[in-house]
Amino acid sequence: MEIGIDSFAAILPDRKTGALPSATDRMATLLDEVELADSVGLDVFGIGEHHRAEFLDSAPAIILAAAATRTEKIRLTSAVTVLSAADPVRVFQEFATLDLISRGRAEIVVGRGSFGEAFPLFGLDTRAYDDLFAEKLELFLKLGEATNVTWEGRFRPALTGQGVFPRPHQARLPLWVGVGGTPQSFARAGQLGLPLMVAIIGGDFERFRPLVDLYRKTGLQAGHRPETLAVGIHAMGFVGETDAAARDSFFPGWAHLTATIGRERGWSAPSRQQFDAMAGPEGAFLVGAPATVADKMIHASETLGGVSRITFQMSTASLETAAMKRSIELLGNEVAPIVRAAPETPAHPNHNERRAGAPQH
């Protein structure tokens, strides 16, 4: 199993004063985090995409390019790129350039996005939310197959054989499809035979098993090999010396961001009791001491029939700089060895040769 971190470059107010830290300083600490993740042997670091005051990740490819110059082995990916609101040609060029800078360590996770700010910002109609994504994903896949593409769609001017440059260092950029809880999204990824990154930011892992089964079933029916139907998990996660220390470090930032977004969406205010339940044995938060977190990761893989990658969304603890760095160290040095030594879980009930593999790099 590949293990990594996803960050939204959250910028959070000081607990006591309410003042925001410098955006410049927060970006510097984020790059330090990527460098540390590389040094402790984690497999991947992802940067999200948002267009909100709480996050500094509106241009993930630029952040990842800066990280590429400070790292050696860790793979660098988006988490996710809101392809619906972007020009696929430009996105391809950005990540192909990142791939050259990193000497073949770039990946991309594309999705429709869970926030709507990008659509009016770029003059797009949210009523075409799914159609935009489907069409732009089709074009992006074609760009990976050939330098010169002839293509026509509804939402972008046609391509009539123009060359798209530069080409990436890798023969093909590894691409995952990021999904939430919509069956249509799971089935589409399976139909296309693309690796699946499932955002599980609440509840429990069990409720996603029928959707993951739908993905695998659809993929097999479409003629794709089982080993290409990789499943990854993006989850809230944080590692501390003890369960209590991890929860105390992670909760304040999580509560602040959840309350901020919840007020916009009509959610009830988050509580510590609610948080502790999700960080407990039955919840989907990977928050706790190394042994606790490792056990939950192994459980998550077993529950979903085999998982190729788990990435931790831990940037809501960004104010606790020392705890954040210690969490990364514990994840790489203590959690990862336990998880990697665990027996592999078969990827599909009808396929016992191997678990779902990660995309070929």
XYZ file of C-alpha atoms in Angstrom:
361
model
C 0.000 0.000 0.000
C 1.222 3.486 -0.851
C 0.934 6.007 1.981
C 0.913 9.763 1.675
C -0.418 13.145 2.666
C -2.873 15.553 1.043
C -2.909 19.235 1.915
C -5.315 22.046 1.115
C -2.767 24.592 2.391
C -5.265 25.615 5.061
C -4.621 28.966 6.708
C -6.217 29.040 10.150
C -6.633 31.787 12.770
C -4.667 31.659 16.000
C -6.754 29.975 18.720
C -6.174 32.778 21.228
C -5.919 35.962 19.151
C -7.965 35.049 16.085
C -5.224 36.514 13.866
C -4.302 34.782 10.643
C -0.694 33.799 10.058
C 1.201 35.213 7.114
C 0.275 33.466 3.878
C 3.946 33.590 2.941
C 4.945 31.818 6.151
C 2.203 29.206 5.748
C 3.411 28.404 2.232
C 6.953 28.020 3.552
C 5.846 25.566 6.234
C 3.865 23.606 3.639
C 6.968 23.128 1.501
C 8.866 22.066 4.625
C 6.164 19.437 5.194
C 6.563 18.017 1.686
C 10.332 17.869 2.110
C 9.954 16.072 5.441
C 7.461 13.602 3.971
C 10.016 12.757 1.295
C 12.804 12.294 3.844
C 10.793 9.800 5.954
C 9.926 7.663 2.938
C 6.277 8.481 2.291
C 5.104 7.658 -1.208
C 3.030 10.644 -2.291
C 2.105 14.221 -1.404
C -0.995 15.858 -2.877
C -2.123 19.482 -3.058
C -5.831 20.246 -3.434
C -7.507 23.016 -5.408
C -9.831 25.554 -3.829
C -10.731 29.144 -4.502
C -11.584 30.224 -0.967
C -10.056 32.428 1.714
C -9.393 29.455 4.029
C -6.992 27.764 1.592
C -3.903 28.801 -0.381
C -4.073 26.040 -3.008
C -5.739 27.745 -5.986
C -2.664 26.945 -8.134
C -1.585 23.442 -7.046
C 0.797 22.810 -9.953
C 2.932 25.775 -8.887
C 3.151 24.546 -5.283
C 4.025 21.052 -6.488
C 6.704 22.407 -8.824
C 8.308 24.240 -5.910
C 8.145 21.014 -3.886
C 9.748 19.086 -6.749
C 12.925 21.127 -6.443
C 13.227 20.209 -2.751
C 12.446 16.491 -2.945
C 13.926 13.394 -4.561
C 11.598 10.388 -4.486
C 8.101 11.300 -3.333
C 5.405 11.413 -6.014
C 3.634 14.750 -6.405
C -0.045 14.950 -7.264
C -3.122 17.125 -7.199
C -5.839 16.317 -4.665
C -7.988 17.066 -6.664
C -7.772 19.206 -9.799
C -11.231 20.649 -10.488
C -11.165 19.658 -14.143
C -14.764 20.774 -14.698
C -13.700 24.406 -14.206
C -10.394 24.246 -16.071
C -9.075 24.010 -19.617
C -7.819 20.427 -20.048
C -5.105 21.569 -22.434
C -3.695 24.010 -19.894
C -3.938 21.477 -17.069
C -2.095 18.915 -19.181
C 0.659 21.407 -19.969
C 1.051 22.354 -16.296
C 1.362 18.775 -15.083
C 3.561 17.731 -17.996
C 5.877 20.588 -16.992
C 5.744 19.430 -13.369
C 6.645 15.948 -14.577
C 9.729 17.306 -16.333
C 10.809 19.310 -13.290
C 10.334 16.313 -10.982
C 11.896 13.836 -13.453
C 8.781 11.702 -13.718
C 7.166 12.021 -10.281
C 3.979 13.880 -11.271
C 0.464 12.497 -11.028
C -2.971 14.059 -11.209
C -6.284 13.351 -9.494
C -9.181 14.929 -11.364
C -12.690 15.514 -10.085
C -15.772 17.662 -10.268
C -14.994 19.472 -7.023
C -16.983 19.660 -3.799
C -17.074 23.472 -3.733
C -18.793 25.652 -6.306
C -16.654 28.815 -6.215
C -14.613 27.924 -9.298
C -17.621 27.885 -11.627
C -18.731 31.527 -11.387
C -15.091 32.599 -10.999
C -14.326 31.208 -14.447
C -17.691 32.022 -16.018
C -19.154 28.506 -16.028
C -22.721 27.335 -15.495
C -23.056 25.043 -12.472
C -26.095 23.422 -14.114
C -23.607 21.767 -16.489
C -21.599 20.436 -13.529
C -21.410 16.803 -14.631
C -21.428 17.383 -18.394
C -18.433 19.707 -18.047
C -16.450 17.085 -16.200
C -17.314 14.213 -18.553
C -16.349 16.182 -21.649
C -13.149 17.603 -20.209
C -12.042 14.232 -18.880
C -12.520 12.775 -22.358
C -10.295 15.478 -23.829
C -7.670 15.147 -21.112
C -7.365 11.414 -21.773
C -6.902 12.064 -25.501
C -4.134 14.566 -24.729
C -2.281 11.820 -22.899
C -2.509 9.500 -25.885
C -1.199 11.751 -28.648
C 0.671 15.015 -29.197
C -1.658 16.174 -31.960
C -5.344 15.826 -31.175
C -8.458 16.317 -33.253
C -11.439 16.785 -30.958
C -14.730 18.676 -30.722
C -17.053 19.307 -27.781
C -19.656 21.691 -26.356
C -17.666 23.642 -23.806
C -14.324 24.341 -25.447
C -13.187 25.361 -28.941
C -12.345 22.378 -31.114
C -8.842 21.050 -31.601
C -7.940 20.409 -35.217
C -4.628 18.634 -34.886
C -2.633 21.250 -32.994
C 0.336 19.982 -31.021
C 0.121 20.163 -27.220
C 3.489 20.712 -25.562
C 5.512 19.921 -23.572
C 5.130 16.181 -23.342
C 5.706 14.656 -19.889
C 8.805 12.765 -18.779
C 6.690 9.652 -18.186
C 5.179 7.852 -21.136
C 1.808 8.792 -19.673
C 0.856 10.898 -16.671
C -0.748 8.671 -14.014
C -4.338 9.841 -13.589
C -6.843 9.019 -10.850
C -10.504 9.999 -10.672
C -11.499 11.608 -7.379
C -15.019 10.751 -6.212
C -17.310 11.398 -3.253
C -20.485 9.363 -2.848
C -22.214 9.475 -6.236
C -22.730 6.041 -7.848
C -22.478 7.594 -11.321
C -18.947 8.780 -10.580
C -17.809 5.338 -9.385
C -19.337 3.662 -12.437
C -17.769 6.175 -14.843
C -14.296 5.552 -13.425
C -14.837 1.814 -13.763
C -16.088 2.121 -17.335
C -12.943 4.057 -18.254
C -10.677 1.705 -16.302
C -9.136 4.561 -14.325
C -7.801 4.331 -10.749
C -10.268 5.591 -8.157
C -9.510 7.980 -5.271
C -12.394 7.965 -2.770
C -12.813 10.932 -0.427
C -14.028 9.512 2.892
C -14.200 12.506 5.213
C -16.858 11.268 7.633
C -19.037 8.350 8.612
C -17.431 4.933 8.260
C -15.661 2.887 5.614
C -18.351 0.219 5.332
C -20.865 2.454 3.601
C -18.496 2.891 0.654
C -18.080 -0.845 -0.051
C -21.150 -1.098 -2.353
C -19.854 1.858 -4.363
C -16.362 0.392 -4.653
C -17.906 -2.930 -5.705
C -19.896 -1.047 -8.368
C -16.651 0.492 -9.645
C -14.919 -2.870 -9.878
C -17.908 -4.635 -11.400
C -18.350 -1.921 -14.039
C -14.641 -2.003 -14.838
C -14.579 -5.765 -15.288
C -17.691 -5.663 -17.468
C -15.988 -3.017 -19.622
C -13.090 -5.415 -20.179
C -10.462 -3.848 -17.930
C -7.970 -6.011 -16.064
C -8.579 -6.274 -12.306
C -5.091 -5.021 -11.490
C -5.784 -1.731 -13.275
C -8.820 -1.012 -11.094
C -6.886 0.505 -8.203
C -8.703 2.043 -5.233
C -7.279 4.788 -3.038
C -8.656 6.540 0.034
C -8.359 10.202 0.949
C -9.251 10.500 4.644
C -8.912 12.816 7.602
C -5.792 11.678 9.415
C -3.207 12.683 11.982
C -0.669 10.767 14.065
C 0.427 11.623 17.598
C 2.412 9.992 20.375
C -0.910 8.930 21.933
C -4.513 8.793 20.769
C -5.380 11.736 23.023
C -2.487 13.884 21.798
C -3.393 13.283 18.153
C -7.039 14.166 18.736
C -6.198 17.299 20.727
C -3.884 18.549 17.967
C -6.278 17.832 15.116
C -9.657 18.787 16.565
C -9.409 22.624 16.792
C -8.563 23.169 13.133
C -11.039 20.547 11.969
C -13.790 22.128 14.073
C -13.019 25.622 12.774
C -13.097 24.642 9.107
C -16.108 22.354 9.510
C -18.051 25.092 11.289
C -17.107 27.680 8.649
C -18.196 25.498 5.751
C -21.160 24.157 7.720
C -22.629 27.635 8.191
C -22.729 28.003 4.401
C -24.382 24.634 3.924
C -26.776 24.619 6.840
C -24.982 21.988 8.901
C -25.191 21.845 12.671
C -22.131 23.003 14.583
C -19.508 20.241 14.994
C -18.910 18.880 18.488
C -15.994 17.187 20.195
C -18.216 14.189 20.850
C -18.938 13.879 17.145
C -15.231 14.180 16.345
C -14.218 11.578 18.926
C -16.759 9.139 17.497
C -15.283 9.503 14.004
C -11.770 9.105 15.423
C -12.888 6.002 17.342
C -12.790 2.362 16.197
C -15.938 2.604 14.039
C -15.270 6.005 12.454
C -13.380 6.926 9.298
C -10.900 9.383 10.836
C -7.348 7.988 10.900
C -6.414 9.945 14.015
C -4.429 8.476 16.879
C -1.184 6.855 17.986
C 0.831 4.920 15.368
C -0.596 1.500 16.248
C -4.152 2.842 16.288
C -3.774 4.476 12.890
C -2.064 1.467 11.331
C -4.836 -0.849 12.538
C -7.518 1.416 11.080
C -5.718 1.639 7.739
C -5.512 -2.137 7.518
C -9.180 -2.371 8.512
C -10.122 0.162 5.819
C -8.321 -1.876 3.161
C -10.001 -5.096 4.269
C -13.404 -3.415 4.385
C -13.093 -2.089 0.835
C -11.675 -5.279 -0.644
C -8.105 -4.039 -1.084
C -6.731 -0.500 -1.168
C -3.662 0.615 -3.116
C -3.128 4.023 -1.541
C -4.222 5.971 1.532
C -3.543 9.696 1.809
C -4.004 11.687 5.012
C -5.770 15.051 4.974
C -3.978 16.590 7.931
C -3.668 20.277 7.018
C -6.426 21.258 9.470
C -3.747 20.867 12.163
C -1.426 23.327 10.413
C -1.220 25.775 13.338
C 0.494 23.121 15.436
C 3.732 23.261 13.440
C 5.783 21.021 15.732
C 2.930 18.498 16.074
C 2.413 18.552 12.314
C 6.040 17.689 11.626
C 6.018 15.011 14.307
C 2.884 13.518 12.748
C 4.641 13.236 9.392
C 7.635 11.582 11.044
C 5.428 9.092 12.879
C 3.469 8.311 9.722
C 6.621 7.531 7.760
C 8.739 5.910 10.455
C 6.202 3.992 12.556
C 2.832 3.667 10.798
C 4.076 2.864 7.291
C 6.255 -0.134 8.287
C 3.326 -1.749 10.123
C 0.926 -1.284 7.217
C 3.394 -2.393 4.563
C 4.186 -5.567 6.521
C 0.509 -6.551 6.796
C -0.835 -9.345 4.527
C -2.276 -8.071 1.268
C -6.035 -7.977 0.825
C -7.358 -9.401 -2.486
C -8.601 -6.632 -4.743
C -11.866 -8.279 -5.712
C -13.927 -11.230 -4.450
C -13.455 -13.007 -7.781
C -9.796 -12.188 -8.252
C -7.266 -13.608 -5.822
C -4.022 -13.235 -7.765
C -3.108 -9.850 -6.272
C -4.651 -6.778 -4.761
C -5.479 -3.731 -6.895
C -2.152 -2.280 -7.969
C -1.272 1.385 -8.160
C -1.044 2.944 -11.599
C 2.062 1.910 -13.467
C 4.647 4.670 -13.264
